[in-house]
């Protein structure tokens, strides 16, 4: 099997590669097979090879928003490093492996506005598309024009409507389609203003998030209010917190970090894995942490928020290798 896989992909397949090296939480056991796809063609060839040999595979971007099992992954992990980026008029095409911050900066240099906020994302364009990443009131889908994908053995381009974007969701989370690249349709604006906005977003991120720590980014999705009347929910909150809850409820998003903070879970630890003191929706690790600790931490946070407020928050991280 090893020789067959190497022959199909042609080069660069390694064995027993620790996933902790490639995930920003710095936890995770070995991938049975590991391949870095440095071009779009590499990526397609690797996936076709895995499918032909009936080998389980998972695609990894920047390793953010990802939690890999301590047992690793018994299959092929394909790390996307394809980094082509093209500008044509007001359009920007980026391979799935392009860092979101790089795409935002290249657009800014060309005087193209719309994705300045993406400079605050730690991952790749492919990951942003898959999860419809968002920040500062914007989402990835807002300026997307089309997406290049691998569906089965066929490369094709699909529309935004076909991608079925939702809050931190898309068709790519519910199908075998693989994002190869994306084209953004942006607006021509003053470069100075674009740079100002980008710096403002980055400054806010620095003030609010534990930059430099070992973290996956936000662990949980913000809560989308259900059909219950606000009066039924707010009785679980202190009176001083109810006005803020009503503001969030009216906007159809209650920040998970706020809920976690109000539940008193900031700074809570399981072993060497902790809820950040700076932002409740960030879990951080120190050397020696394990994926099992993080799973326990996530479970404890969900349980506390549910029991205290009657609200069930959901993870937005991708789990790799868990049974």
Short mmCIF file of C-alpha atoms in Angstrom, two decimals, residues 35-291:
data_model
loop_
_atom_site.label_atom_id
_atom_site.label_comp_id
_atom_site.label_asym_id
_atom_site.label_seq_id
_atom_site.Cartn_x
_atom_site.Cartn_y
_atom_site.Cartn_z
CA UNK A 35 1.63 14.76 2.25
CA UNK A 36 2.19 18.47 1.65
CA UNK A 37 0.39 19.60 -1.52
CA UNK A 38 2.44 22.57 -2.74
CA UNK A 39 0.35 23.11 -5.89
CA UNK A 40 -3.27 22.70 -6.82
CA UNK A 41 -2.23 19.78 -9.04
CA UNK A 42 -0.52 18.10 -6.08
CA UNK A 43 -3.72 18.40 -4.06
CA UNK A 44 -5.91 16.88 -6.77
CA UNK A 45 -3.44 14.06 -7.39
CA UNK A 46 -3.21 13.19 -3.70
CA UNK A 47 -6.97 13.02 -3.23
CA UNK A 48 -7.49 11.00 -6.39
CA UNK A 49 -4.76 8.61 -5.22
CA UNK A 50 -6.32 8.16 -1.80
CA UNK A 51 -9.73 7.53 -3.32
CA UNK A 52 -8.37 5.03 -5.82
CA UNK A 53 -6.67 3.05 -3.05
CA UNK A 54 -9.66 3.46 -0.72
CA UNK A 55 -7.55 5.18 1.92
CA UNK A 56 -9.26 7.47 4.41
CA UNK A 57 -8.05 11.04 4.01
CA UNK A 58 -8.52 14.45 5.51
CA UNK A 59 -7.46 17.83 4.14
CA UNK A 60 -5.62 20.18 6.51
CA UNK A 61 -5.15 23.90 5.94
CA UNK A 62 -3.28 26.14 8.34
CA UNK A 63 -4.02 23.85 11.27
CA UNK A 64 -6.16 26.46 13.00
CA UNK A 65 -9.71 25.61 14.02
CA UNK A 66 -8.55 21.98 14.24
CA UNK A 67 -8.25 19.46 17.05
CA UNK A 68 -6.35 16.26 16.23
CA UNK A 69 -6.70 13.15 18.37
CA UNK A 70 -3.86 11.94 20.58
CA UNK A 71 -4.08 8.68 18.61
CA UNK A 72 -3.52 10.54 15.35
CA UNK A 73 -5.21 9.67 12.06
CA UNK A 74 -5.13 6.21 10.48
CA UNK A 75 -5.10 7.42 6.89
CA UNK A 76 -3.69 10.18 4.69
CA UNK A 77 -3.51 13.79 5.86
CA UNK A 78 -3.07 16.19 2.95
CA UNK A 79 -1.74 19.57 4.06
CA UNK A 80 -2.60 22.29 1.56
CA UNK A 81 0.30 24.59 0.77
CA UNK A 82 -0.82 25.63 -2.74
CA UNK A 83 -0.27 29.38 -2.72
CA UNK A 84 -1.03 30.88 -6.12
CA UNK A 85 -2.78 34.22 -6.05
CA UNK A 86 -3.90 36.23 -9.10
CA UNK A 87 -5.37 39.69 -9.48
CA UNK A 88 -7.42 40.72 -12.50
CA UNK A 89 -9.31 43.99 -12.37
CA UNK A 90 -11.42 43.94 -9.22
CA UNK A 91 -11.16 40.16 -8.85
CA UNK A 92 -8.75 38.20 -6.68
CA UNK A 93 -8.23 34.46 -7.14
CA UNK A 94 -6.51 32.56 -4.31
CA UNK A 95 -5.57 28.91 -4.01
CA UNK A 96 -7.02 27.13 -0.98
CA UNK A 97 -3.60 27.14 0.70
CA UNK A 98 -3.11 30.92 0.54
CA UNK A 99 -3.05 32.44 4.02
CA UNK A 100 -6.10 34.65 4.53
CA UNK A 101 -3.92 37.50 5.81
CA UNK A 102 -1.82 37.33 2.62
CA UNK A 103 -4.92 37.47 0.41
CA UNK A 104 -6.16 40.50 2.34
CA UNK A 105 -2.81 42.28 2.04
CA UNK A 106 -2.44 41.58 -1.69
CA UNK A 107 -5.93 42.96 -2.26
CA UNK A 108 -5.11 46.06 -0.19
CA UNK A 109 -1.92 46.68 -2.17
CA UNK A 110 -4.03 46.68 -5.33
CA UNK A 111 -6.58 49.09 -3.83
CA UNK A 112 -9.27 46.41 -3.58
CA UNK A 113 -11.64 46.54 -0.63
CA UNK A 114 -13.95 43.98 0.95
CA UNK A 115 -11.71 41.46 2.67
CA UNK A 116 -9.68 43.72 4.97
CA UNK A 117 -11.10 41.87 7.96
CA UNK A 118 -9.57 38.62 6.66
CA UNK A 119 -6.18 39.95 7.76
CA UNK A 120 -7.28 38.93 11.27
CA UNK A 121 -7.87 35.29 10.33
CA UNK A 122 -5.05 32.90 11.28
CA UNK A 123 -5.83 30.21 8.69
CA UNK A 124 -6.09 29.72 4.94
CA UNK A 125 -8.55 30.82 2.27
CA UNK A 126 -9.70 27.22 1.84
CA UNK A 127 -10.50 26.93 5.53
CA UNK A 128 -12.27 30.30 5.51
CA UNK A 129 -14.46 29.20 2.60
CA UNK A 130 -15.24 25.80 4.12
CA UNK A 131 -16.32 27.28 7.44
CA UNK A 132 -17.64 30.60 6.07
CA UNK A 133 -15.32 32.31 8.54
CA UNK A 134 -16.27 35.76 9.69
CA UNK A 135 -15.31 38.69 11.89
CA UNK A 136 -16.27 42.31 12.47
CA UNK A 137 -19.69 41.88 10.88
CA UNK A 138 -18.44 40.27 7.66
CA UNK A 139 -18.35 36.69 6.38
CA UNK A 140 -16.24 35.00 3.72
CA UNK A 141 -19.24 34.53 1.43
CA UNK A 142 -19.95 38.27 1.29
CA UNK A 143 -17.43 38.99 -1.47
CA UNK A 144 -17.03 35.55 -3.01
CA UNK A 145 -17.87 35.23 -6.69
CA UNK A 146 -17.11 31.55 -7.31
CA UNK A 147 -15.32 28.55 -5.84
CA UNK A 148 -13.13 25.99 -7.60
CA UNK A 149 -13.68 22.51 -6.21
CA UNK A 150 -12.90 18.84 -6.67
CA UNK A 151 -16.13 16.84 -6.79
CA UNK A 152 -15.42 13.16 -7.14
CA UNK A 153 -12.71 13.04 -9.81
CA UNK A 154 -13.87 16.21 -11.55
CA UNK A 155 -12.56 19.73 -11.10
CA UNK A 156 -15.28 22.34 -11.49
CA UNK A 157 -16.34 25.85 -10.54
CA UNK A 158 -19.50 26.41 -8.53
CA UNK A 159 -21.51 29.49 -7.61
CA UNK A 160 -22.07 30.94 -4.17
CA UNK A 161 -25.65 29.67 -4.20
CA UNK A 162 -24.43 26.12 -4.81
CA UNK A 163 -22.10 26.35 -1.81
CA UNK A 164 -25.12 26.73 0.52
CA UNK A 165 -23.41 29.03 2.96
CA UNK A 166 -24.79 29.47 6.45
CA UNK A 167 -23.45 30.72 9.74
CA UNK A 168 -19.99 29.06 9.98
CA UNK A 169 -21.30 26.46 7.57
CA UNK A 170 -21.27 25.41 3.92
CA UNK A 171 -21.85 22.42 1.67
CA UNK A 172 -18.18 21.53 2.19
CA UNK A 173 -18.88 20.47 5.78
CA UNK A 174 -21.57 18.06 4.60
CA UNK A 175 -20.11 16.57 1.42
CA UNK A 176 -16.91 15.14 -0.03
CA UNK A 177 -16.31 18.27 -2.13
CA UNK A 178 -12.84 19.77 -1.67
CA UNK A 179 -12.11 23.50 -2.01
CA UNK A 180 -9.26 24.09 -4.48
CA UNK A 181 -9.46 27.87 -4.71
CA UNK A 182 -11.79 30.86 -4.62
CA UNK A 183 -12.42 34.05 -6.58
CA UNK A 184 -13.42 37.23 -4.74
CA UNK A 185 -15.16 40.18 -6.40
CA UNK A 186 -14.00 43.32 -4.60
CA UNK A 187 -14.45 47.07 -4.79
CA UNK A 188 -11.86 49.59 -5.94
CA UNK A 189 -11.18 51.99 -3.08
CA UNK A 190 -8.52 54.33 -1.72
CA UNK A 191 -5.49 52.33 -0.56
CA UNK A 192 -4.94 54.55 2.47
CA UNK A 193 -8.47 53.95 3.71
CA UNK A 194 -8.16 50.21 3.13
CA UNK A 195 -4.92 50.11 5.12
CA UNK A 196 -6.51 52.15 7.90
CA UNK A 197 -9.39 49.71 8.20
CA UNK A 198 -7.05 46.74 8.17
CA UNK A 199 -4.91 48.22 10.96
CA UNK A 200 -8.04 48.97 12.97
CA UNK A 201 -9.23 45.36 12.70
CA UNK A 202 -5.79 44.02 13.62
CA UNK A 203 -5.57 46.35 16.62
CA UNK A 204 -8.96 45.19 17.92
CA UNK A 205 -7.94 41.58 17.48
CA UNK A 206 -4.73 42.17 19.41
CA UNK A 207 -6.65 43.84 22.24
CA UNK A 208 -9.28 41.10 22.53
CA UNK A 209 -7.57 37.81 21.67
CA UNK A 210 -4.64 35.84 23.14
CA UNK A 211 -2.27 36.30 20.23
CA UNK A 212 0.94 34.34 20.53
CA UNK A 213 -0.66 31.61 22.62
CA UNK A 214 -1.13 28.05 21.35
CA UNK A 215 -4.76 28.23 20.28
CA UNK A 216 -7.11 27.06 17.54
CA UNK A 217 -8.97 30.35 17.39
CA UNK A 218 -12.60 30.33 18.45
CA UNK A 219 -13.69 26.93 19.75
CA UNK A 220 -17.45 27.52 19.67
CA UNK A 221 -19.92 29.08 17.27
CA UNK A 222 -21.78 32.08 18.57
CA UNK A 223 -25.25 31.07 19.71
CA UNK A 224 -28.15 31.61 17.32
CA UNK A 225 -31.31 32.24 19.38
CA UNK A 226 -33.96 29.55 19.14
CA UNK A 227 -37.73 30.00 19.11
CA UNK A 228 -38.02 30.59 22.85
CA UNK A 229 -39.08 34.09 23.90
CA UNK A 230 -36.27 36.18 25.34
CA UNK A 231 -38.17 36.42 28.64
CA UNK A 232 -37.81 32.69 29.15
CA UNK A 233 -34.06 32.78 28.62
CA UNK A 234 -33.11 35.98 30.42
CA UNK A 235 -34.45 34.74 33.75
CA UNK A 236 -31.29 32.60 33.89
CA UNK A 237 -29.07 35.70 33.76
CA UNK A 238 -28.20 38.31 36.37
CA UNK A 239 -30.27 41.47 36.05
CA UNK A 240 -27.22 43.55 35.05
CA UNK A 241 -26.51 41.19 32.13
CA UNK A 242 -30.04 41.13 30.71
CA UNK A 243 -29.82 44.37 28.67
CA UNK A 244 -26.73 43.08 26.88
CA UNK A 245 -28.39 39.72 26.29
CA UNK A 246 -31.34 41.50 24.69
CA UNK A 247 -28.97 43.40 22.38
CA UNK A 248 -27.36 40.15 21.25
CA UNK A 249 -30.73 38.42 20.90
CA UNK A 250 -32.01 41.18 18.63
CA UNK A 251 -28.96 40.71 16.38
CA UNK A 252 -29.58 36.93 16.29
CA UNK A 253 -26.12 36.16 17.71
CA UNK A 254 -25.09 35.73 21.32
CA UNK A 255 -21.27 35.61 21.51
CA UNK A 256 -20.07 32.30 22.88
CA UNK A 257 -17.16 34.07 24.57
CA UNK A 258 -19.57 36.29 26.50
CA UNK A 259 -21.64 33.29 27.62
CA UNK A 260 -18.51 31.45 28.74
CA UNK A 261 -17.29 34.50 30.65
CA UNK A 262 -20.65 34.98 32.37
CA UNK A 263 -20.61 31.30 33.31
CA UNK A 264 -17.36 31.95 35.16
CA UNK A 265 -15.27 29.66 32.97
CA UNK A 266 -12.50 32.04 31.88
CA UNK A 267 -9.24 30.65 33.23
CA UNK A 268 -10.73 27.20 33.86
CA UNK A 269 -8.21 24.42 33.13
CA UNK A 270 -8.06 20.70 32.56
CA UNK A 271 -4.41 19.73 32.89
CA UNK A 272 -2.40 22.01 30.61
CA UNK A 273 -5.39 23.08 28.52
CA UNK A 274 -7.24 26.21 29.65
CA UNK A 275 -9.98 28.64 28.70
CA UNK A 276 -8.13 31.88 27.93
CA UNK A 277 -8.19 34.59 30.59
CA UNK A 278 -8.38 37.13 27.76
CA UNK A 279 -11.21 35.71 25.63
CA UNK A 280 -13.71 33.08 26.75
CA UNK A 281 -14.05 31.49 23.33
CA UNK A 282 -10.35 30.69 23.06
CA UNK A 283 -8.81 27.57 24.55
CA UNK A 284 -5.04 27.68 24.94
CA UNK A 285 -2.46 25.01 25.62
CA UNK A 286 1.01 24.85 27.10
CA UNK A 287 3.69 22.22 26.39
CA UNK A 288 2.57 18.78 27.49
CA UNK A 289 -1.13 19.38 26.80
CA UNK A 290 -3.16 16.59 25.21
CA UNK A 291 -6.15 16.41 22.90
#
